[in-house]
Amino acid sequence: MMKTLLLLAAALPSIAFAQGLDPVALRDAALNDTLAYEIIEGLTTEVGPRLGGTSAEAQARDWGMAKLKALGFSNVHIEPFLVKGWVRGIETGEIEGTNPRKLAITALGNSGATPAEGLSADIVLFDGLAALKAAPEGSLKGKIAFVTHRMARAQDGSSYGAFGPIRFVGPSIAAKKGAAAIVIRSAGTDYHRNPHTGVTNFEKGVTPIPAAAVSVPDAELIERLAKRGPVRLKLTLTPRANGPSPSGSVVGEIPGSDPSAGIVLIGGHLDSWDLGQGAIDDGAGVAITTAAAKRILDSGKQPRRTIRVVWFGSEEIGGGIDGDAYQKAHTKERHAFAAESDFGADRIWQFNVKLPEAAKDVTARLATALAPLGIAPGKGEVEGGADVEETIKAGASGIDLRQDGTRYFDLHHTPDDTLDKIDPVQLRQNVAAWTAMLAIIANAPENLGQTISKK
Ligand SMILES: [Zn+2]
């Protein structure tokens, strides 16, 4: 009997929602969107940088609550969690010796501190992470490990996958080998004298050492000097680990008409690094997803599935703790689908989708709706991203609307992540793609994914 009812319930929506949201009309109207830009402009101007676990992030949550309420979303609330707090202090660096130079340098998130008067030591140069890993135990005692690389621009951002690990794990490896400190060439692709910050993680039991990134031109100067003889650096870094600190995500919804069909989870991360304004990373992501959802809300047609917009907290310093916290807090809810925007605001060029075999037709409908925006289907796996990957792993379907990442790592985690880097035309293309996607996914009559068992 139960089975018959479920089958009936699954069959009904295809008729009930056939006349629902029109992805094509919604998509085309979204090409004139102004809301996404307004959100980024407001967030970067009225709040600014908002590092996870700080009062600036708390202010951003209040700003987000007020914004989502004003836009008419339902059930707007904050979901609090704790993050290991860390704040930047003084940061200076110089090359010592007969030809002293000042370095454009910044501490990596979770970096340890030098003594207040600074730390001077000779460098040992490594070309890449493999070379650092191969250094004999204890060989770095009293030295500064300097790790360089050749990260290059790539449309799909894949160079971050290749060279990012130098930042993610290099400092912990150097610490274990006895280094007094580590300096890396920024995980960036620009030739400005902007260092790129970002989180690093020290293994359990490893005491954090001072860990910093220099701008690409400074890194190349150090490399050239190292060819001529020993290089000695002086670093003064005084960041502070703050222990458990309040963070949280801001949530708003468009309630769907069919609770059994599951939730469509979308969003970006509200927190940002502290050097810039958090425009491309990730004011853009919360803005694009919110503006797209607002278009569904304003269509006057209730979607079948609840659309839940989340402005995640502490994605950066928490290293993905936000997505874990969200999924843990929502294990009892069925999530049908999840997607996030966290790769800037440049145009979407490709999509990858994860859907059950029985929902294959949804992929075809997405391809048709996205093609006029210059977006082609890809063959890759859905990655999801740090905010929603746990929900996808738990069984939700998902989509990666892949943005052009060619210039993303010129700006990523630098003081240059500012509002003026947002191209309004490309931003609107993003909103149009997300709007069309939501119209199709939120109303799909097919069974999509699910994060809890039906029992
Ligand atoms: Zn981000």
Short mmCIF file of C-alpha atoms and ligand atoms in Angstrom, two decimals:
data_model
loop_
_atom_site.label_atom_id
_atom_site.label_comp_id
_atom_site.label_asym_id
_atom_site.label_seq_id
_atom_site.Cartn_x
_atom_site.Cartn_y
_atom_site.Cartn_z
CA MET A 1 0.00 0.00 0.00
CA MET A 2 2.78 2.38 1.04
CA LYS A 3 4.63 1.55 -2.15
CA THR A 4 1.57 2.33 -4.29
CA LEU A 5 1.15 5.69 -2.60
CA LEU A 6 4.79 6.55 -3.17
CA LEU A 7 4.51 5.61 -6.83
CA LEU A 8 1.43 7.77 -7.20
CA ALA A 9 3.16 10.68 -5.49
CA ALA A 10 6.11 10.32 -7.84
CA ALA A 11 3.87 10.26 -10.91
CA LEU A 12 1.77 13.32 -10.08
CA PRO A 13 4.28 16.18 -10.29
CA SER A 14 5.05 15.67 -13.99
CA ILE A 15 1.51 16.80 -14.74
CA ALA A 16 1.17 19.33 -11.93
CA PHE A 17 4.41 21.15 -12.76
CA ALA A 18 4.49 20.96 -16.51
CA GLN A 19 3.11 24.51 -16.63
CA GLY A 20 5.36 25.75 -13.81
CA LEU A 21 8.59 27.69 -13.98
CA ASP A 22 9.72 28.59 -17.49
CA PRO A 23 13.53 28.20 -17.57
CA VAL A 24 13.93 30.01 -20.89
CA ALA A 25 11.94 33.13 -19.97
CA LEU A 26 13.53 33.26 -16.51
CA ARG A 27 17.00 32.80 -18.00
CA ASP A 28 16.57 35.60 -20.52
CA ALA A 29 15.17 38.02 -17.94
CA ALA A 30 18.13 37.23 -15.67
CA LEU A 31 20.51 38.59 -18.32
CA ASN A 32 19.35 42.03 -17.08
CA ASP A 33 19.91 41.18 -13.41
CA THR A 34 21.10 43.94 -11.08
CA LEU A 35 20.59 42.21 -7.73
CA ALA A 36 23.77 40.12 -7.77
CA TYR A 37 25.94 43.20 -8.29
CA GLU A 38 23.97 45.08 -5.61
CA ILE A 39 24.67 42.30 -3.10
CA ILE A 40 28.43 42.26 -3.81
CA GLU A 41 28.56 46.06 -3.76
CA GLY A 42 26.72 46.16 -0.45
CA LEU A 43 28.72 43.41 1.21
CA THR A 44 32.12 44.75 0.13
CA THR A 45 31.22 48.34 0.99
CA GLU A 46 29.17 48.02 4.19
CA VAL A 47 31.04 45.05 5.70
CA GLY A 48 34.27 44.46 3.75
CA PRO A 49 36.72 41.68 4.64
CA ARG A 50 35.15 39.11 7.00
CA LEU A 51 37.51 36.44 8.22
CA GLY A 52 35.79 33.41 9.75
CA GLY A 53 35.49 33.54 13.54
CA THR A 54 35.93 37.31 13.81
CA SER A 55 33.50 40.10 14.69
CA ALA A 56 33.62 41.18 11.03
CA GLU A 57 32.15 37.83 10.06
CA ALA A 58 29.46 38.24 12.73
CA GLN A 59 28.64 41.63 11.23
CA ALA A 60 28.42 39.98 7.80
CA ARG A 61 25.95 37.41 9.18
CA ASP A 62 23.73 40.22 10.48
CA TRP A 63 24.00 41.92 7.10
CA GLY A 64 23.05 38.67 5.35
CA MET A 65 20.06 38.05 7.65
CA ALA A 66 18.72 41.53 6.97
CA LYS A 67 19.29 41.15 3.22
CA LEU A 68 17.62 37.76 2.87
CA LYS A 69 14.64 38.95 4.94
CA ALA A 70 14.31 42.14 2.90
CA LEU A 71 14.36 40.08 -0.30
CA GLY A 72 11.41 38.04 0.96
CA PHE A 73 13.03 34.68 1.72
CA SER A 74 11.35 32.47 4.35
CA ASN A 75 12.77 30.85 7.50
CA VAL A 76 15.75 33.21 7.52
CA HIS A 77 18.06 32.27 10.38
CA ILE A 78 21.65 31.75 11.47
CA GLU A 79 23.08 28.29 12.13
CA PRO A 80 25.99 28.80 14.54
CA PHE A 81 29.10 26.63 14.87
CA LEU A 82 32.60 27.07 16.24
CA VAL A 83 35.78 27.50 14.21
CA LYS A 84 39.41 27.54 15.34
CA GLY A 85 40.04 31.27 15.26
CA TRP A 86 43.20 32.81 13.87
CA VAL A 87 44.02 36.48 13.30
CA ARG A 88 46.81 38.22 11.46
CA GLY A 89 49.34 40.40 13.27
CA ILE A 90 52.32 42.38 12.03
CA GLU A 91 53.91 40.89 8.93
CA THR A 92 57.16 42.07 7.45
CA GLY A 93 59.95 40.33 5.60
CA GLU A 94 63.25 41.35 4.12
CA ILE A 95 66.28 39.99 2.38
CA GLU A 96 69.31 40.69 4.57
CA GLY A 97 72.93 41.15 3.56
CA THR A 98 74.81 43.56 1.35
CA ASN A 99 71.80 44.17 -0.93
CA PRO A 100 68.81 44.31 1.45
CA ARG A 101 65.29 44.31 0.01
CA LYS A 102 61.82 44.53 1.50
CA LEU A 103 59.51 41.65 0.62
CA ALA A 104 55.78 41.75 -0.20
CA ILE A 105 54.83 39.02 2.25
CA THR A 106 51.79 37.74 4.13
CA ALA A 107 51.20 35.05 6.74
CA LEU A 108 49.24 31.95 5.78
CA GLY A 109 46.16 31.17 7.85
CA ASN A 110 47.14 29.09 10.93
CA SER A 111 50.76 30.27 10.68
CA GLY A 112 52.75 30.32 13.89
CA ALA A 113 54.44 33.50 15.08
CA THR A 114 58.07 34.60 15.07
CA PRO A 115 59.54 36.26 18.14
CA ALA A 116 58.37 39.89 18.34
CA GLU A 117 61.85 41.07 17.28
CA GLY A 118 61.76 38.78 14.25
CA LEU A 119 63.67 35.73 13.08
CA SER A 120 66.71 35.66 10.75
CA ALA A 121 67.92 32.55 8.98
CA ASP A 122 69.39 31.28 5.73
CA ILE A 123 67.00 29.72 3.24
CA VAL A 124 67.08 26.26 1.74
CA LEU A 125 65.46 26.44 -1.68
CA PHE A 126 63.12 23.72 -2.94
CA ASP A 127 61.61 23.59 -6.40
CA GLY A 128 58.21 22.14 -5.56
CA LEU A 129 56.59 20.04 -2.88
CA ALA A 130 58.25 16.78 -3.93
CA ALA A 131 61.68 18.32 -3.35
CA LEU A 132 60.64 19.51 0.12
CA LYS A 133 59.27 16.07 0.94
CA ALA A 134 62.59 14.51 -0.12
CA ALA A 135 64.67 16.66 2.25
CA PRO A 136 66.32 14.48 4.93
CA GLU A 137 64.82 14.58 8.42
CA GLY A 138 66.38 17.30 10.54
CA SER A 139 68.12 18.87 7.53
CA LEU A 140 66.16 22.10 7.89
CA LYS A 141 67.06 22.73 11.51
CA GLY A 142 67.44 26.46 12.03
CA LYS A 143 66.71 27.23 8.36
CA ILE A 144 63.87 28.84 6.46
CA ALA A 145 62.46 26.46 3.86
CA PHE A 146 61.74 28.41 0.67
CA VAL A 147 59.50 26.58 -1.78
CA THR A 148 58.98 27.81 -5.31
CA HIS A 149 56.97 26.49 -8.27
CA ARG A 150 55.57 27.51 -11.65
CA MET A 151 51.81 27.85 -11.25
CA ALA A 152 50.27 29.02 -14.55
CA ARG A 153 46.87 30.34 -15.60
CA ALA A 154 44.31 27.73 -16.65
CA GLN A 155 40.67 28.12 -17.65
CA ASP A 156 39.57 25.27 -15.41
CA GLY A 157 41.71 26.38 -12.47
CA SER A 158 43.51 23.04 -12.45
CA SER A 159 46.84 24.68 -11.67
CA TYR A 160 45.60 25.24 -8.11
CA GLY A 161 45.21 21.50 -7.75
CA ALA A 162 48.77 21.04 -8.92
CA PHE A 163 50.47 23.77 -6.87
CA GLY A 164 48.02 24.56 -4.05
CA PRO A 165 49.30 21.63 -1.94
CA ILE A 166 52.58 23.51 -1.44
CA ARG A 167 50.52 25.89 0.69
CA PHE A 168 48.09 23.35 2.17
CA VAL A 169 50.70 20.90 3.50
CA GLY A 170 54.17 22.37 2.81
CA PRO A 171 54.39 24.18 6.17
CA SER A 172 53.55 21.06 8.17
CA ILE A 173 56.17 19.05 6.26
CA ALA A 174 58.82 21.74 6.78
CA ALA A 175 57.97 21.91 10.50
CA LYS A 176 58.41 18.15 10.86
CA LYS A 177 61.85 18.42 9.25
CA GLY A 178 62.86 21.01 11.84
CA ALA A 179 62.55 24.23 9.81
CA ALA A 180 62.45 27.47 11.79
CA ALA A 181 59.97 28.91 9.26
CA ILE A 182 58.71 28.45 5.71
CA VAL A 183 58.20 30.93 2.90
CA ILE A 184 56.46 29.89 -0.30
CA ARG A 185 56.00 31.49 -3.68
CA SER A 186 52.34 32.56 -3.61
CA ALA A 187 49.85 30.13 -5.12
CA GLY A 188 49.00 32.79 -7.68
CA THR A 189 49.37 33.57 -11.37
CA ASP A 190 49.83 37.36 -11.41
CA TYR A 191 53.01 39.41 -11.53
CA HIS A 192 51.87 42.05 -9.05
CA ARG A 193 53.63 42.48 -5.76
CA ASN A 194 50.66 41.00 -3.95
CA PRO A 195 51.23 37.98 -1.77
CA HIS A 196 48.38 35.42 -1.73
CA THR A 197 47.27 34.21 1.68
CA GLY A 198 45.19 31.09 2.31
CA VAL A 199 44.84 28.41 4.90
CA THR A 200 47.54 25.91 5.78
CA ASN A 201 47.08 22.93 8.05
CA PHE A 202 49.59 21.61 10.54
CA GLU A 203 49.23 17.92 11.27
CA LYS A 204 48.06 16.93 14.72
CA GLY A 205 50.97 17.12 17.13
CA VAL A 206 53.04 19.39 14.87
CA THR A 207 53.73 22.81 16.39
CA PRO A 208 52.91 25.54 13.85
CA ILE A 209 55.96 27.38 12.52
CA PRO A 210 55.86 30.83 10.95
CA ALA A 211 54.52 30.24 7.42
CA ALA A 212 54.24 32.96 4.81
CA ALA A 213 53.83 33.59 1.10
CA VAL A 214 55.75 36.17 -0.93
CA SER A 215 54.53 37.77 -4.15
CA VAL A 216 55.59 36.11 -7.37
CA PRO A 217 58.12 38.87 -8.30
CA ASP A 218 59.69 38.58 -4.83
CA ALA A 219 59.87 34.80 -5.15
CA GLU A 220 61.66 35.10 -8.48
CA LEU A 221 64.10 37.63 -6.98
CA ILE A 222 64.92 35.19 -4.17
CA GLU A 223 65.46 32.45 -6.76
CA ARG A 224 67.85 34.64 -8.78
CA LEU A 225 69.78 35.65 -5.67
CA ALA A 226 70.00 32.00 -4.56
CA LYS A 227 71.84 31.23 -7.81
CA ARG A 228 74.46 33.77 -6.77
CA GLY A 229 74.99 32.64 -3.19
CA PRO A 230 73.38 32.09 0.21
CA VAL A 231 70.19 34.10 0.89
CA ARG A 232 69.30 35.20 4.39
CA LEU A 233 65.78 36.36 5.26
CA LYS A 234 64.39 38.19 8.24
CA LEU A 235 60.73 37.55 9.04
CA THR A 236 58.49 39.23 11.59
CA LEU A 237 55.07 37.58 11.77
CA THR A 238 52.85 37.94 14.82
CA PRO A 239 49.56 36.18 14.08
CA ARG A 240 47.54 34.73 16.94
CA ALA A 241 45.58 31.49 17.27
CA ASN A 242 42.37 32.26 19.14
CA GLY A 243 40.92 28.83 19.86
CA PRO A 244 37.23 28.04 19.36
CA SER A 245 35.50 31.15 18.00
CA PRO A 246 31.86 31.76 17.03
CA SER A 247 31.01 31.40 13.36
CA GLY A 248 27.90 30.38 11.49
CA SER A 249 25.98 30.24 8.24
CA VAL A 250 23.00 32.33 7.17
CA VAL A 251 20.07 30.41 5.72
CA GLY A 252 16.96 31.46 3.79
CA GLU A 253 14.38 29.47 1.85
CA ILE A 254 11.72 29.40 -0.82
CA PRO A 255 9.39 26.70 0.52
CA GLY A 256 8.42 24.10 -2.06
CA SER A 257 4.99 22.54 -2.56
CA ASP A 258 6.16 18.92 -2.21
CA PRO A 259 8.28 18.26 0.89
CA SER A 260 8.81 14.63 -0.13
CA ALA A 261 10.74 15.77 -3.25
CA GLY A 262 13.70 16.96 -1.18
CA ILE A 263 15.60 20.22 -0.80
CA VAL A 264 17.68 21.99 -3.43
CA LEU A 265 20.66 23.43 -1.54
CA ILE A 266 22.58 26.30 -3.14
CA GLY A 267 24.96 28.99 -1.94
CA GLY A 268 28.45 30.32 -1.58
CA HIS A 269 30.58 31.32 1.37
CA LEU A 270 30.04 34.50 3.29
CA ASP A 271 33.44 34.67 4.98
CA SER A 272 36.50 35.92 3.14
CA TRP A 273 40.20 36.42 3.61
CA ASP A 274 41.13 39.61 5.39
CA LEU A 275 43.45 41.27 2.85
CA GLY A 276 40.92 42.39 0.22
CA GLN A 277 37.15 42.90 0.22
CA GLY A 278 36.00 39.35 -0.52
CA ALA A 279 34.39 40.34 -3.84
CA ILE A 280 35.31 37.45 -6.13
CA ASP A 281 35.90 35.08 -3.17
CA ASP A 282 33.14 34.71 -2.40
CA GLY A 283 30.80 37.70 -2.35
CA ALA A 284 30.14 36.69 -5.95
CA GLY A 285 28.99 33.20 -5.00
CA VAL A 286 26.43 34.29 -2.40
CA ALA A 287 25.26 37.03 -4.76
CA ILE A 288 24.84 34.83 -7.85
CA THR A 289 22.97 32.07 -6.04
CA THR A 290 20.77 34.48 -4.08
CA ALA A 291 19.90 36.55 -7.15
CA ALA A 292 18.96 33.39 -9.06
CA ALA A 293 16.76 32.14 -6.21
CA LYS A 294 15.12 35.57 -5.94
CA ARG A 295 14.07 35.27 -9.60
CA ILE A 296 12.30 32.00 -8.83
CA LEU A 297 10.69 33.66 -5.79
CA ASP A 298 9.49 36.60 -7.88
CA SER A 299 8.09 34.39 -10.66
CA GLY A 300 4.93 33.93 -8.62
CA LYS A 301 5.09 30.16 -9.17
CA GLN A 302 5.87 28.00 -6.18
CA PRO A 303 8.64 25.52 -6.96
CA ARG A 304 8.04 21.83 -6.28
CA ARG A 305 11.19 21.53 -4.17
CA THR A 306 12.24 23.85 -1.39
CA ILE A 307 15.14 26.01 -2.53
CA ARG A 308 17.47 26.66 0.39
CA VAL A 309 20.09 29.40 0.00
CA VAL A 310 23.02 29.22 2.42
CA TRP A 311 25.67 31.86 2.96
CA PHE A 312 28.25 29.57 4.54
CA GLY A 313 30.61 30.83 7.27
CA SER A 314 34.32 30.09 7.80
CA GLU A 315 34.94 28.23 4.55
CA GLU A 316 38.42 29.74 4.30
CA ILE A 317 40.00 29.57 7.76
CA GLY A 318 37.88 26.55 8.65
CA GLY A 319 39.04 24.61 5.60
CA GLY A 320 35.55 23.32 4.78
CA ILE A 321 34.27 23.02 8.36
CA ASP A 322 31.16 24.95 7.24
CA GLY A 323 29.96 22.24 4.87
CA ASP A 324 30.62 19.55 7.49
CA ALA A 325 28.71 21.54 10.13
CA TYR A 326 25.80 22.06 7.75
CA GLN A 327 25.52 18.42 6.76
CA LYS A 328 25.83 17.25 10.39
CA ALA A 329 23.03 19.61 11.43
CA HIS A 330 20.72 18.40 8.64
CA THR A 331 21.12 14.63 8.53
CA LYS A 332 17.37 14.18 9.09
CA GLU A 333 16.36 16.18 6.03
CA ARG A 334 16.21 14.88 2.51
CA HIS A 335 18.43 16.85 0.15
CA ALA A 336 17.72 16.15 -3.48
CA PHE A 337 20.36 18.37 -5.05
CA ALA A 338 23.24 20.65 -4.04
CA ALA A 339 25.44 23.19 -5.83
CA GLU A 340 27.68 26.08 -4.89
CA SER A 341 29.34 29.03 -6.57
CA ASP A 342 32.88 29.66 -5.33
CA PHE A 343 35.14 30.44 -8.25
CA GLY A 344 34.69 34.16 -8.87
CA ALA A 345 32.26 35.92 -11.16
CA ASP A 346 33.58 35.26 -14.64
CA ARG A 347 31.43 33.51 -17.20
CA ILE A 348 30.32 29.89 -16.92
CA TRP A 349 31.62 27.81 -19.83
CA GLN A 350 30.82 24.23 -18.89
CA PHE A 351 28.65 22.14 -16.61
CA ASN A 352 29.12 18.73 -15.06
CA VAL A 353 26.18 17.04 -13.44
CA LYS A 354 25.56 14.12 -11.11
CA LEU A 355 22.07 12.66 -11.40
CA PRO A 356 20.52 9.21 -11.04
CA GLU A 357 20.27 7.19 -14.24
CA ALA A 358 16.47 7.55 -14.13
CA ALA A 359 16.80 11.36 -14.27
CA LYS A 360 18.94 11.41 -17.42
CA ASP A 361 16.44 13.58 -19.23
CA VAL A 362 17.14 16.38 -16.72
CA THR A 363 20.68 16.61 -18.11
CA ALA A 364 19.31 17.04 -21.62
CA ARG A 365 16.95 19.80 -20.44
CA LEU A 366 19.83 21.56 -18.69
CA ALA A 367 21.97 21.35 -21.84
CA THR A 368 19.19 22.87 -23.94
CA ALA A 369 18.60 25.73 -21.50
CA LEU A 370 22.30 26.52 -20.98
CA ALA A 371 23.52 26.25 -24.59
CA PRO A 372 22.43 29.81 -25.58
CA LEU A 373 24.63 31.12 -22.75
CA GLY A 374 27.67 29.43 -24.29
CA ILE A 375 27.70 26.64 -21.70
CA ALA A 376 28.40 23.11 -22.89
CA PRO A 377 28.03 19.83 -21.05
CA GLY A 378 31.28 18.34 -19.76
CA LYS A 379 32.20 14.77 -18.99
CA GLY A 380 33.83 15.33 -15.60
CA GLU A 381 32.80 14.30 -12.13
CA VAL A 382 30.90 16.75 -9.94
CA GLU A 383 33.24 18.15 -7.30
CA GLY A 384 30.68 20.27 -5.47
CA GLY A 385 33.17 22.36 -3.53
CA ALA A 386 33.92 22.67 0.18
CA ASP A 387 30.50 24.02 1.18
CA VAL A 388 28.31 21.30 -0.35
CA GLU A 389 30.57 18.31 -1.01
CA GLU A 390 29.50 16.60 2.24
CA THR A 391 25.85 16.87 1.22
CA ILE A 392 26.62 15.42 -2.22
CA LYS A 393 28.68 12.63 -0.63
CA ALA A 394 25.68 11.90 1.60
CA GLY A 395 23.59 11.17 -1.49
CA ALA A 396 22.37 14.42 -3.00
CA SER A 397 22.69 14.97 -6.74
CA GLY A 398 24.57 18.05 -7.85
CA ILE A 399 25.95 20.27 -10.57
CA ASP A 400 29.17 22.18 -11.13
CA LEU A 401 28.48 25.30 -13.18
CA ARG A 402 32.13 25.84 -14.07
CA GLN A 403 33.34 29.42 -14.30
CA ASP A 404 36.25 30.64 -16.35
CA GLY A 405 39.19 30.58 -13.95
CA THR A 406 41.78 32.15 -16.25
CA ARG A 407 42.26 35.28 -14.12
CA TYR A 408 40.90 33.92 -10.84
CA PHE A 409 44.31 33.09 -9.37
CA ASP A 410 45.65 36.51 -10.26
CA LEU A 411 43.33 37.85 -7.54
CA HIS A 412 42.56 34.94 -5.24
CA HIS A 413 43.25 35.67 -1.53
CA THR A 414 45.07 38.94 -2.32
CA PRO A 415 44.47 42.60 -1.40
CA ASP A 416 43.27 42.91 -5.02
CA ASP A 417 40.07 40.92 -4.45
CA THR A 418 37.95 44.05 -4.68
CA LEU A 419 34.60 45.08 -6.18
CA ASP A 420 36.09 46.60 -9.34
CA LYS A 421 37.26 43.11 -10.41
CA ILE A 422 33.62 42.04 -10.87
CA ASP A 423 32.56 42.24 -14.52
CA PRO A 424 28.79 42.96 -14.41
CA VAL A 425 28.17 41.39 -17.84
CA GLN A 426 29.80 38.08 -16.90
CA LEU A 427 28.11 38.23 -13.50
CA ARG A 428 24.68 38.41 -15.21
CA GLN A 429 25.54 35.41 -17.37
CA ASN A 430 26.18 33.50 -14.13
CA VAL A 431 22.82 34.58 -12.69
CA ALA A 432 21.06 33.54 -15.92
CA ALA A 433 22.66 30.09 -15.84
CA TRP A 434 21.85 29.53 -12.16
CA THR A 435 18.26 30.74 -12.68
CA ALA A 436 17.66 28.35 -15.59
CA MET A 437 19.26 25.51 -13.64
CA LEU A 438 17.09 26.19 -10.57
CA ALA A 439 13.90 26.39 -12.64
CA ILE A 440 14.63 22.96 -14.11
CA ILE A 441 15.97 21.25 -10.97
CA ALA A 442 13.47 22.63 -8.45
CA ASN A 443 10.54 21.47 -10.58
CA ALA A 444 11.91 18.27 -12.10
CA PRO A 445 9.25 15.55 -11.85
CA GLU A 446 11.98 12.91 -11.74
CA ASN A 447 13.37 11.53 -8.53
CA LEU A 448 16.69 13.27 -7.88
CA GLY A 449 19.21 12.35 -5.18
CA GLN A 450 18.54 11.92 -1.53
CA THR A 451 20.57 12.21 1.63
CA ILE A 452 18.47 10.05 3.93
CA SER A 453 16.98 6.63 3.50
CA LYS A 454 13.25 6.50 2.69
CA LYS A 455 12.56 4.18 5.64
ZN ZN B 1 36.21 30.66 -1.82
#
